PDB file of C-alpha atoms in Angstrom:
ATOM      1  CA  MET Z   1     209.887 102.349 187.740  1.00 52.00           C
ATOM      2  CA  ARG Z   2     211.750  99.120 187.964  1.00 46.00           C
ATOM      3  CA  HIS Z   3     210.122  95.991 189.546  1.00 39.00           C
ATOM      4  CA  PRO Z   4     209.548  92.492 188.006  1.00 37.00           C
ATOM      5  CA  SER Z   5     207.819  91.238 185.445  1.00 31.00           C
ATOM      6  CA  ALA Z   6     207.307  89.387 181.638  1.00 30.00           C
ATOM      7  CA  PHE Z   7     205.412  88.705 178.391  1.00 27.00           C
ATOM      8  CA  GLY Z   8     205.544  85.000 177.641  1.00 30.00           C
ATOM      9  CA  HIS Z   9     206.625  83.374 175.035  1.00 29.00           C
ATOM     10  CA  ALA Z  10     205.408  85.524 172.029  1.00 28.00           C
ATOM     11  CA  ALA Z  11     206.849  88.614 173.888  1.00 31.00           C
ATOM     12  CA  ARG Z  12     210.178  86.639 174.031  1.00 31.00           C
ATOM     13  CA  ILE Z  13     210.644  86.425 170.967  1.00 28.00           C
ATOM     14  CA  LEU Z  14     209.600  89.691 169.667  1.00 33.00           C
ATOM     15  CA  ALA Z  15     212.105  90.891 172.349  1.00 34.00           C
ATOM     16  CA  LEU Z  16     215.224  88.692 170.569  1.00 34.00           C
ATOM     17  CA  GLY Z  17     214.078  90.035 167.360  1.00 36.00           C
ATOM     18  CA  ALA Z  18     214.406  93.726 168.324  1.00 36.00           C
ATOM     19  CA  PHE Z  19     217.907  93.370 169.535  1.00 36.00           C
ATOM     20  CA  VAL Z  20     218.446  93.195 165.701  1.00 32.00           C
ATOM     21  CA  GLN Z  21     217.034  96.458 164.795  1.00 36.00           C
ATOM     22  CA  ALA Z  22     218.501  97.851 168.058  1.00 35.00           C
ATOM     23  CA  VAL Z  23     222.021  99.121 166.545  1.00 34.00           C
ATOM     24  CA  ALA Z  24     219.952 101.180 163.686  1.00 33.00           C
ATOM     25  CA  SER Z  25     217.188 102.753 166.532  1.00 45.00           C
ATOM     26  CA  GLY Z  26     220.095 103.736 168.676  1.00 50.00           C
ATOM     27  CA  PRO Z  27     219.556 105.593 172.423  1.00 58.00           C
ATOM     28  CA  ALA Z  28     218.213 109.012 172.778  1.00 71.00           C
ATOM     29  CA  SER Z  29     220.585 111.364 172.505  1.00 71.00           C
ATOM     30  CA  ALA Z  30     222.377 113.674 175.331  1.00 71.00           C
ATOM     31  CA  ALA Z  31     220.326 116.566 174.385  1.00 73.00           C
ATOM     32  CA  GLU Z  32     216.695 114.674 174.107  1.00 74.00           C
ATOM     33  CA  VAL Z  33     217.030 113.502 177.703  1.00 77.00           C
ATOM     34  CA  GLN Z  34     217.397 116.909 178.903  1.00 72.00           C
ATOM     35  CA  SER Z  35     214.393 118.128 177.298  1.00 75.00           C
ATOM     36  CA  ILE Z  36     212.176 115.662 178.591  1.00 82.00           C
ATOM     37  CA  MET Z  37     209.673 117.615 181.583  1.00 87.00           C
ATOM     38  CA  PRO Z  38     210.686 117.008 185.332  1.00 92.00           C
ATOM     39  CA  LEU Z  39     209.987 113.683 186.483  1.00 95.00           C
ATOM     40  CA  ALA Z  40     207.461 114.045 188.862  1.00 96.00           C
ATOM     41  CA  ALA Z  41     207.641 113.907 192.642  1.00 96.00           C
ATOM     42  CA  HIS Z  42     204.816 111.160 193.556  1.00 97.00           C
ATOM     43  CA  HIS Z  43     203.387 108.042 195.925  1.00 98.00           C
ATOM     44  CA  ALA Z  44     201.447 105.533 194.403  1.00 98.00           C
ATOM     45  CA  VAL Z  45     199.955 102.716 195.158  1.00 98.00           C
ATOM     46  CA  TYR Z  46     199.452  99.142 193.440  1.00 98.00           C
ATOM     47  CA  LYS Z  47     197.059  96.684 194.266  1.00 97.00           C
ATOM     48  CA  LEU Z  48     198.516  93.288 193.259  1.00 96.00           C
ATOM     49  CA  SER Z  49     196.761  89.980 191.615  1.00 95.00           C
ATOM     50  CA  LEU Z  50     197.258  86.991 189.667  1.00 94.00           C
ATOM     51  CA  LEU Z  51     196.729  88.127 185.838  1.00 93.00           C
ATOM     52  CA  LYS Z  52     197.563  84.294 184.700  1.00 89.00           C
ATOM     53  CA  SER Z  53     199.103  80.927 185.925  1.00 87.00           C
ATOM     54  CA  SER Z  54     200.051  77.941 184.414  1.00 85.00           C
ATOM     55  CA  GLY Z  55     202.563  74.685 184.947  1.00 74.00           C
ATOM     56  CA  ALA Z  56     203.167  72.916 188.123  1.00 74.00           C
ATOM     57  CA  LYS Z  57     205.498  75.316 190.204  1.00 77.00           C
ATOM     58  CA  ALA Z  58     202.706  78.587 189.139  1.00 82.00           C
ATOM     59  CA  PRO Z  59     200.582  79.667 192.453  1.00 86.00           C
ATOM     60  CA  GLU Z  60     197.209  79.007 192.806  1.00 88.00           C
ATOM     61  CA  ALA Z  61     196.239  83.096 193.794  1.00 90.00           C
ATOM     62  CA  VAL Z  62     198.599  85.790 194.597  1.00 92.00           C
ATOM     63  CA  ASP Z  63     197.354  88.911 196.694  1.00 94.00           C
ATOM     64  CA  GLY Z  64     199.721  91.601 197.398  1.00 95.00           C
ATOM     65  CA  LEU Z  65     200.211  95.756 197.748  1.00 96.00           C
ATOM     66  CA  LEU Z  66     203.244  97.587 196.086  1.00 96.00           C
ATOM     67  CA  SER Z  67     203.587 101.117 197.695  1.00 98.00           C
ATOM     68  CA  TYR Z  68     205.989 103.188 195.554  1.00 98.00           C
ATOM     69  CA  ASP Z  69     207.755 106.830 196.355  1.00 98.00           C
ATOM     70  CA  PHE Z  70     210.116 108.842 194.431  1.00 97.00           C
ATOM     71  CA  THR Z  71     211.136 112.704 195.406  1.00 96.00           C
ATOM     72  CA  GLY Z  72     213.786 114.946 194.087  1.00 94.00           C
ATOM     73  CA  SER Z  73     215.212 116.979 191.229  1.00 92.00           C
ATOM     74  CA  ALA Z  74     217.889 116.590 188.542  1.00 91.00           C
ATOM     75  CA  CYS Z  75     219.849 119.224 191.159  1.00 91.00           C
ATOM     76  CA  ASP Z  76     219.715 117.767 194.114  1.00 92.00           C
ATOM     77  CA  GLY Z  77     219.115 114.384 193.394  1.00 95.00           C
ATOM     78  CA  TYR Z  78     216.566 111.380 193.324  1.00 97.00           C
ATOM     79  CA  ALA Z  79     215.385 109.407 195.955  1.00 97.00           C
ATOM     80  CA  MET Z  80     213.388 106.313 195.774  1.00 97.00           C
ATOM     81  CA  THR Z  81     211.805 103.999 198.637  1.00 97.00           C
ATOM     82  CA  LEU Z  82     209.333 100.935 197.607  1.00 97.00           C
ATOM     83  CA  ARG Z  83     208.121  98.279 199.431  1.00 96.00           C
ATOM     84  CA  GLN Z  84     206.312  95.358 198.067  1.00 94.00           C
ATOM     85  CA  MET Z  85     204.291  92.502 200.488  1.00 94.00           C
ATOM     86  CA  THR Z  86     202.865  89.556 198.962  1.00 92.00           C
ATOM     87  CA  ALA Z  87     200.617  86.717 199.807  1.00 92.00           C
ATOM     88  CA  LEU Z  88     201.410  83.735 197.638  1.00 87.00           C
ATOM     89  CA  GLN Z  89     199.276  80.448 197.527  1.00 88.00           C
ATOM     90  CA  PRO Z  90     200.716  77.967 196.055  1.00 85.00           C
ATOM     91  CA  GLN Z  91     198.666  74.646 194.653  1.00 83.00           C
ATOM     92  CA  GLU Z  92     200.247  72.713 197.518  1.00 83.00           C
ATOM     93  CA  GLY Z  93     200.662  73.949 201.072  1.00 82.00           C
ATOM     94  CA  GLU Z  94     200.815  76.824 202.834  1.00 85.00           C
ATOM     95  CA  SER Z  95     200.309  80.714 201.972  1.00 85.00           C
ATOM     96  CA  ARG Z  96     204.030  82.406 201.601  1.00 88.00           C
ATOM     97  CA  VAL Z  97     204.276  85.532 202.714  1.00 91.00           C
ATOM     98  CA  SER Z  98     206.906  88.101 202.286  1.00 90.00           C
ATOM     99  CA  GLU Z  99     208.022  91.851 202.200  1.00 92.00           C
ATOM    100  CA  MET Z 100     210.256  93.684 200.553  1.00 92.00           C
ATOM    101  CA  GLN Z 101     211.354  97.008 201.243  1.00 95.00           C
ATOM    102  CA  THR Z 102     214.149  99.001 199.161  1.00 95.00           C
ATOM    103  CA  ALA Z 103     215.382 102.740 199.353  1.00 97.00           C
ATOM    104  CA  SER Z 104     217.796 104.529 196.969  1.00 98.00           C
ATOM    105  CA  PHE Z 105     219.160 107.839 196.062  1.00 98.00           C
ATOM    106  CA  GLU Z 106     220.809 108.957 192.849  1.00 98.00           C
ATOM    107  CA  GLY Z 107     222.474 112.241 192.097  1.00 97.00           C
ATOM    108  CA  GLY Z 108     221.208 113.984 189.589  1.00 94.00           C
ATOM    109  CA  ASP Z 109     224.250 113.733 187.355  1.00 94.00           C
ATOM    110  CA  SER Z 110     223.587 109.830 187.896  1.00 95.00           C
ATOM    111  CA  HIS Z 111     227.132 109.175 188.779  1.00 96.00           C
ATOM    112  CA  ASP Z 112     226.664 108.384 192.584  1.00 97.00           C
ATOM    113  CA  TYR Z 113     224.120 105.762 193.769  1.00 98.00           C
ATOM    114  CA  ARG Z 114     223.578 104.626 197.063  1.00 98.00           C
ATOM    115  CA  PHE Z 115     220.886 101.702 197.819  1.00 97.00           C
ATOM    116  CA  ARG Z 116     219.693  98.966 200.057  1.00 97.00           C
ATOM    117  CA  VAL Z 117     216.938  96.256 200.242  1.00 94.00           C
ATOM    118  CA  ALA Z 118     215.736  94.227 203.403  1.00 93.00           C
ATOM    119  CA  THR Z 119     213.626  91.106 203.064  1.00 90.00           C
ATOM    120  CA  LYS Z 120     211.301  89.717 205.670  1.00 86.00           C
ATOM    121  CA  GLY Z 121     208.885  86.677 205.819  1.00 77.00           C
ATOM    122  CA  ASP Z 122     209.604  83.535 203.159  1.00 64.00           C
ATOM    123  CA  SER Z 123     212.293  84.601 200.868  1.00 55.00           C
ATOM    124  CA  SER Z 124     214.913  82.657 199.444  1.00 58.00           C
ATOM    125  CA  GLY Z 125     216.922  85.932 198.543  1.00 57.00           C
ATOM    126  CA  PRO Z 126     220.896  86.560 199.921  1.00 60.00           C
ATOM    127  CA  GLY Z 127     219.082  88.624 202.708  1.00 77.00           C
ATOM    128  CA  ASP Z 128     219.553  92.323 203.574  1.00 92.00           C
ATOM    129  CA  ILE Z 129     221.097  94.301 200.945  1.00 95.00           C
ATOM    130  CA  ASN Z 130     222.966  97.766 201.694  1.00 96.00           C
ATOM    131  CA  GLY Z 131     225.800  99.688 199.183  1.00 97.00           C
ATOM    132  CA  THR Z 132     227.202 102.438 196.975  1.00 97.00           C
ATOM    133  CA  ALA Z 133     228.246 102.540 193.538  1.00 97.00           C
ATOM    134  CA  HIS Z 134     230.141 105.155 191.854  1.00 97.00           C
ATOM    135  CA  LYS Z 135     230.221 106.057 188.262  1.00 96.00           C
ATOM    136  CA  SER Z 136     233.385 107.255 186.964  1.00 94.00           C
ATOM    137  CA  ALA Z 137     233.991 110.217 183.985  1.00 90.00           C
ATOM    138  CA  ASP Z 138     234.980 107.982 181.540  1.00 90.00           C
ATOM    139  CA  GLY Z 139     231.834 105.433 182.386  1.00 90.00           C
ATOM    140  CA  ASP Z 140     233.569 103.044 184.600  1.00 93.00           C
ATOM    141  CA  VAL Z 141     231.012 102.167 188.178  1.00 95.00           C
ATOM    142  CA  SER Z 142     232.443 100.479 191.213  1.00 96.00           C
ATOM    143  CA  VAL Z 143     230.706  99.100 193.565  1.00 97.00           C
ATOM    144  CA  ALA Z 144     230.562  99.278 197.523  1.00 97.00           C
ATOM    145  CA  LEU Z 145     228.950  96.414 199.169  1.00 96.00           C
ATOM    146  CA  GLN Z 146     228.203  96.766 203.453  1.00 95.00           C
ATOM    147  CA  GLN Z 147     226.024  93.788 203.316  1.00 93.00           C
ATOM    148  CA  PRO Z 148     225.515  90.991 202.861  1.00 91.00           C
ATOM    149  CA  LYS Z 149     228.926  91.030 203.099  1.00 92.00           C
ATOM    150  CA  PRO Z 150     231.893  93.643 202.376  1.00 95.00           C
ATOM    151  CA  GLU Z 151     232.829  93.500 198.867  1.00 95.00           C
ATOM    152  CA  LYS Z 152     233.871  95.727 196.375  1.00 97.00           C
ATOM    153  CA  ILE Z 153     232.759  94.922 192.408  1.00 95.00           C
ATOM    154  CA  ASP Z 154     233.909  97.021 188.786  1.00 95.00           C
ATOM    155  CA  LEU Z 155     231.388  96.819 186.280  1.00 94.00           C
ATOM    156  CA  ALA Z 156     231.316  97.405 182.910  1.00 87.00           C
ATOM    157  CA  SER Z 157     231.733 100.399 181.710  1.00 89.00           C
ATOM    158  CA  GLY Z 158     227.937 101.896 180.281  1.00 91.00           C
ATOM    159  CA  VAL Z 159     226.189 100.698 182.794  1.00 95.00           C
ATOM    160  CA  LEU Z 160     223.476 103.336 184.146  1.00 96.00           C
ATOM    161  CA  PHE Z 161     221.836 103.738 187.299  1.00 97.00           C
ATOM    162  CA  PRO Z 162     217.857 103.736 187.599  1.00 97.00           C
ATOM    163  CA  THR Z 163     216.545 107.231 187.006  1.00 97.00           C
ATOM    164  CA  GLU Z 164     219.067 107.731 184.014  1.00 96.00           C
ATOM    165  CA  HIS Z 165     217.651 104.569 182.644  1.00 97.00           C
ATOM    166  CA  LEU Z 166     213.941 105.612 183.096  1.00 97.00           C
ATOM    167  CA  LYS Z 167     214.850 109.112 181.377  1.00 96.00           C
ATOM    168  CA  LYS Z 168     216.589 107.440 178.751  1.00 96.00           C
ATOM    169  CA  VAL Z 169     213.717 105.050 177.479  1.00 97.00           C
ATOM    170  CA  VAL Z 170     211.714 108.359 178.323  1.00 97.00           C
ATOM    171  CA  ALA Z 171     213.473 110.293 175.953  1.00 96.00           C
ATOM    172  CA  THR Z 172     213.544 107.263 173.270  1.00 96.00           C
ATOM    173  CA  ALA Z 173     209.417 107.786 173.639  1.00 96.00           C
ATOM    174  CA  LYS Z 174     209.015 110.952 173.162  1.00 95.00           C
ATOM    175  CA  ALA Z 175     211.668 111.163 170.002  1.00 95.00           C
ATOM    176  CA  GLY Z 176     209.629 108.411 168.493  1.00 95.00           C
ATOM    177  CA  GLY Z 177     212.328 105.727 169.039  1.00 96.00           C
ATOM    178  CA  LYS Z 178     210.519 102.003 169.742  1.00 96.00           C
ATOM    179  CA  ILE Z 179     213.842 100.462 170.960  1.00 96.00           C
ATOM    180  CA  LEU Z 180     216.261 100.633 173.972  1.00 97.00           C
ATOM    181  CA  THR Z 181     219.072  98.881 174.977  1.00 96.00           C
ATOM    182  CA  ALA Z 182     221.253  99.504 178.125  1.00 96.00           C
ATOM    183  CA  ALA Z 183     222.967  97.655 180.622  1.00 95.00           C
ATOM    184  CA  VAL Z 184     221.797  98.750 184.643  1.00 96.00           C
ATOM    185  CA  PHE Z 185     222.508  98.383 187.813  1.00 96.00           C
ATOM    186  CA  ASP Z 186     219.538  99.048 190.584  1.00 95.00           C
ATOM    187  CA  GLY Z 187     221.283  97.178 193.015  1.00 94.00           C
ATOM    188  CA  SER Z 188     218.912  94.520 193.408  1.00 88.00           C
ATOM    189  CA  ASP Z 189     218.857  90.306 193.618  1.00 85.00           C
ATOM    190  CA  THR Z 190     222.491  90.000 195.170  1.00 86.00           C
ATOM    191  CA  GLY Z 191     223.616  93.587 195.448  1.00 90.00           C
ATOM    192  CA  LYS Z 192     226.214  92.951 191.967  1.00 90.00           C
ATOM    193  CA  LYS Z 193     223.621  91.739 189.640  1.00 90.00           C
ATOM    194  CA  VAL Z 194     223.985  93.694 186.173  1.00 93.00           C
ATOM    195  CA  PHE Z 195     220.582  93.397 183.618  1.00 92.00           C
ATOM    196  CA  ASN Z 196     220.688  93.981 180.396  1.00 94.00           C
ATOM    197  CA  THR Z 197     217.976  95.204 179.491  1.00 95.00           C
ATOM    198  CA  LEU Z 198     215.366  95.617 176.021  1.00 95.00           C
ATOM    199  CA  THR Z 199     212.542  98.349 176.189  1.00 97.00           C
ATOM    200  CA  VAL Z 200     210.157  98.072 173.631  1.00 97.00           C
ATOM    201  CA  ILE Z 201     208.260 100.977 172.883  1.00 98.00           C
ATOM    202  CA  GLY Z 202     204.297 100.962 171.858  1.00 97.00           C
ATOM    203  CA  THR Z 203     202.242 104.125 169.835  1.00 97.00           C
ATOM    204  CA  GLN Z 204     202.045 106.879 172.170  1.00 97.00           C
ATOM    205  CA  THR Z 205     198.056 106.674 173.498  1.00 95.00           C
ATOM    206  CA  ASP Z 206     195.389 109.712 174.927  1.00 91.00           C
ATOM    207  CA  VAL Z 207     192.804 106.973 175.417  1.00 93.00           C
ATOM    208  CA  SER Z 208     191.584 107.288 179.220  1.00 94.00           C
ATOM    209  CA  PRO Z 209     192.942 105.731 182.185  1.00 96.00           C
ATOM    210  CA  ALA Z 210     190.749 102.962 183.363  1.00 94.00           C
ATOM    211  CA  GLU Z 211     192.071 103.335 186.844  1.00 96.00           C
ATOM    212  CA  LYS Z 212     190.347 106.176 189.286  1.00 96.00           C
ATOM    213  CA  ALA Z 213     193.425 106.826 190.350  1.00 97.00           C
ATOM    214  CA  ALA Z 214     195.014 108.027 187.142  1.00 97.00           C
ATOM    215  CA  GLN Z 215     192.324 110.643 185.638  1.00 97.00           C
ATOM    216  CA  ILE Z 216     193.439 113.436 187.512  1.00 96.00           C
ATOM    217  CA  ASP Z 217     194.007 116.848 185.530  1.00 95.00           C
ATOM    218  CA  ALA Z 218     197.466 116.878 186.323  1.00 95.00           C
ATOM    219  CA  LEU Z 219     197.675 113.917 184.098  1.00 96.00           C
ATOM    220  CA  LYS Z 220     195.260 114.593 181.601  1.00 94.00           C
ATOM    221  CA  MET Z 221     197.981 116.711 179.150  1.00 93.00           C
ATOM    222  CA  VAL Z 222     201.007 114.564 180.095  1.00 96.00           C
ATOM    223  CA  HIS Z 223     202.064 112.210 177.171  1.00 96.00           C
ATOM    224  CA  ARG Z 224     202.364 108.046 177.552  1.00 97.00           C
ATOM    225  CA  TRP Z 225     203.683 105.432 176.181  1.00 98.00           C
ATOM    226  CA  PRO Z 226     203.020 101.348 176.586  1.00 98.00           C
ATOM    227  CA  VAL Z 227     206.544 100.344 177.341  1.00 98.00           C
ATOM    228  CA  ALA Z 228     207.490  96.696 178.011  1.00 97.00           C
ATOM    229  CA  ILE Z 229     211.323  96.078 179.147  1.00 97.00           C
ATOM    230  CA  SER Z 230     212.928  92.881 179.047  1.00 94.00           C
ATOM    231  CA  TYR Z 231     215.354  91.897 182.192  1.00 92.00           C
ATOM    232  CA  PHE Z 232     218.333  89.660 181.066  1.00 91.00           C
ATOM    233  CA  ASP Z 233     220.898  88.631 182.995  1.00 87.00           C
ATOM    234  CA  ALA Z 234     224.030  89.710 181.901  1.00 84.00           C
ATOM    235  CA  SER Z 235     226.481  87.165 183.089  1.00 83.00           C
ATOM    236  CA  LYS Z 236     224.007  84.637 181.419  1.00 81.00           C
ATOM    237  CA  THR Z 237     224.165  83.412 177.651  1.00 75.00           C
ATOM    238  CA  ASP Z 238     220.184  82.208 177.148  1.00 72.00           C
ATOM    239  CA  SER Z 239     218.047  83.972 174.965  1.00 70.00           C
ATOM    240  CA  ALA Z 240     215.098  84.052 177.916  1.00 81.00           C
ATOM    241  CA  PRO Z 241     214.725  87.030 179.606  1.00 84.00           C
ATOM    242  CA  ASP Z 242     214.310  86.425 183.775  1.00 85.00           C
ATOM    243  CA  TYR Z 243     211.257  88.637 183.565  1.00 88.00           C
ATOM    244  CA  VAL Z 244     209.773  91.570 181.578  1.00 92.00           C
ATOM    245  CA  LEU Z 245     207.960  94.563 183.545  1.00 95.00           C
ATOM    246  CA  SER Z 246     205.097  96.016 180.953  1.00 97.00           C
ATOM    247  CA  PHE Z 247     203.086  99.253 181.744  1.00 97.00           C
ATOM    248  CA  ASP Z 248     202.070 102.517 180.628  1.00 97.00           C
ATOM    249  CA  LEU Z 249     204.921 105.141 180.961  1.00 98.00           C
ATOM    250  CA  TYR Z 250     203.548 108.879 181.711  1.00 98.00           C
ATOM    251  CA  GLU Z 251     206.574 111.649 180.236  1.00 96.00           C
ATOM    252  CA  ASN Z 252     206.925 113.058 183.906  1.00 96.00           C
ATOM    253  CA  GLY Z 253     207.583 109.059 185.448  1.00 97.00           C
ATOM    254  CA  ILE Z 254     204.221 108.050 186.463  1.00 98.00           C
ATOM    255  CA  SER Z 255     203.625 104.453 185.548  1.00 98.00           C
ATOM    256  CA  ARG Z 256     200.363 102.826 185.669  1.00 97.00           C
ATOM    257  CA  ALA Z 257     198.921  99.433 184.447  1.00 97.00           C
ATOM    258  CA  LEU Z 258     202.044  97.065 185.813  1.00 96.00           C
ATOM    259  CA  ARG Z 259     202.110  93.847 184.176  1.00 96.00           C
ATOM    260  CA  LEU Z 260     204.636  91.585 186.147  1.00 90.00           C
ATOM    261  CA  ASP Z 261     205.261  88.461 184.177  1.00 89.00           C
ATOM    262  CA  TYR Z 262     207.374  86.156 186.010  1.00 84.00           C
ATOM    263  CA  GLY Z 263     207.068  83.416 183.110  1.00 84.00           C
ATOM    264  CA  ASP Z 264     204.935  80.933 184.929  1.00 84.00           C
ATOM    265  CA  PHE Z 265     202.670  83.401 186.096  1.00 88.00           C
ATOM    266  CA  VAL Z 266     201.521  86.777 185.831  1.00 92.00           C
ATOM    267  CA  LEU Z 267     200.716  89.683 188.185  1.00 93.00           C
ATOM    268  CA  ALA Z 268     198.650  92.573 187.515  1.00 96.00           C
ATOM    269  CA  GLY Z 269     199.321  95.711 189.417  1.00 96.00           C
ATOM    270  CA  ASP Z 270     196.037  98.083 188.948  1.00 97.00           C
ATOM    271  CA  LEU Z 271     196.993 101.624 190.413  1.00 98.00           C
ATOM    272  CA  THR Z 272     194.579 102.686 193.444  1.00 98.00           C
ATOM    273  CA  ASP Z 273     195.901 105.436 194.699  1.00 98.00           C
ATOM    274  CA  LEU Z 274     197.957 108.564 193.477  1.00 98.00           C
ATOM    275  CA  LYS Z 275     199.519 111.558 195.194  1.00 97.00           C
ATOM    276  CA  LEU Z 276     201.684 114.435 193.151  1.00 97.00           C
ATOM    277  CA  MET Z 277     203.994 116.329 195.243  1.00 93.00           C
ATOM    278  CA  PRO Z 278     205.358 119.997 195.152  1.00 87.00           C
ATOM    279  CA  ASP Z 279     208.475 120.115 192.550  1.00 80.00           C
ATOM    280  CA  THR Z 280     211.947 120.701 193.377  1.00 74.00           C
ATOM    281  CA  PRO Z 281     212.470 123.096 190.797  1.00 72.00           C
ATOM    282  CA  CYS Z 282     216.463 123.228 190.725  1.00 75.00           C
ATOM    283  CA  LYS Z 283     218.064 126.999 191.925  1.00 72.00           C
ATOM    284  CA  ASN Z 284     219.443 129.741 189.835  1.00 61.00           C
TER     285      ASN Z 284
END
């Protein structure tokens, strides 16, 4: 899953230091990506709450919900829908309520990507975003926006789409890797933004998860790793990430124990509901 977070000053230092090591560690190979188990079709709900807050601009309280659905296969492509509702209480003034709905489809070979983002309520973003992206055989990516206005953008070669990136993170973790760097495009923000990402992968854990929703038989034998992904605006040269997303990542793509760190404040995303859907295996 890809959605906002950050560790704070200490993790930013770790992230910057890890860039130096990234060249040596290298990304997962194509064979290693193919070796991971299929990504699980699932519905997950996360309760959002304020974990930490500091500074004059930080909120006093946050209450929210994140609903996430993921379906598909390497043959048919992958569909994702996300709905995030948040009520943020600033230190002064009235509570600000916002809702974001995201829908995307990524081809099984990660050559084509469709995305739509709709926002409601108190939001300073660009409004609704709708577009498509295509990756050529040589890796060049072109984007065609319909909203907020018709526009065509060419991105640098080697940019990954979200599910493609997720697979590489899982494959790197499974292969024992600790660092993965990648440029990622998901259609968020303005529909034109590319993030340079740095993924730091911790040691595989088999400690029983705290959330009841994750204590299901279907996950008991699935490997998982603590993961932190720093997102850097590719158009900027400053050293601090826009945000860092940390979570426990299962080999089948399910996430728990979300931490969304925006610098001035950190949100916790506790898994409250998880339903696995039937797999749709590729037809011979």
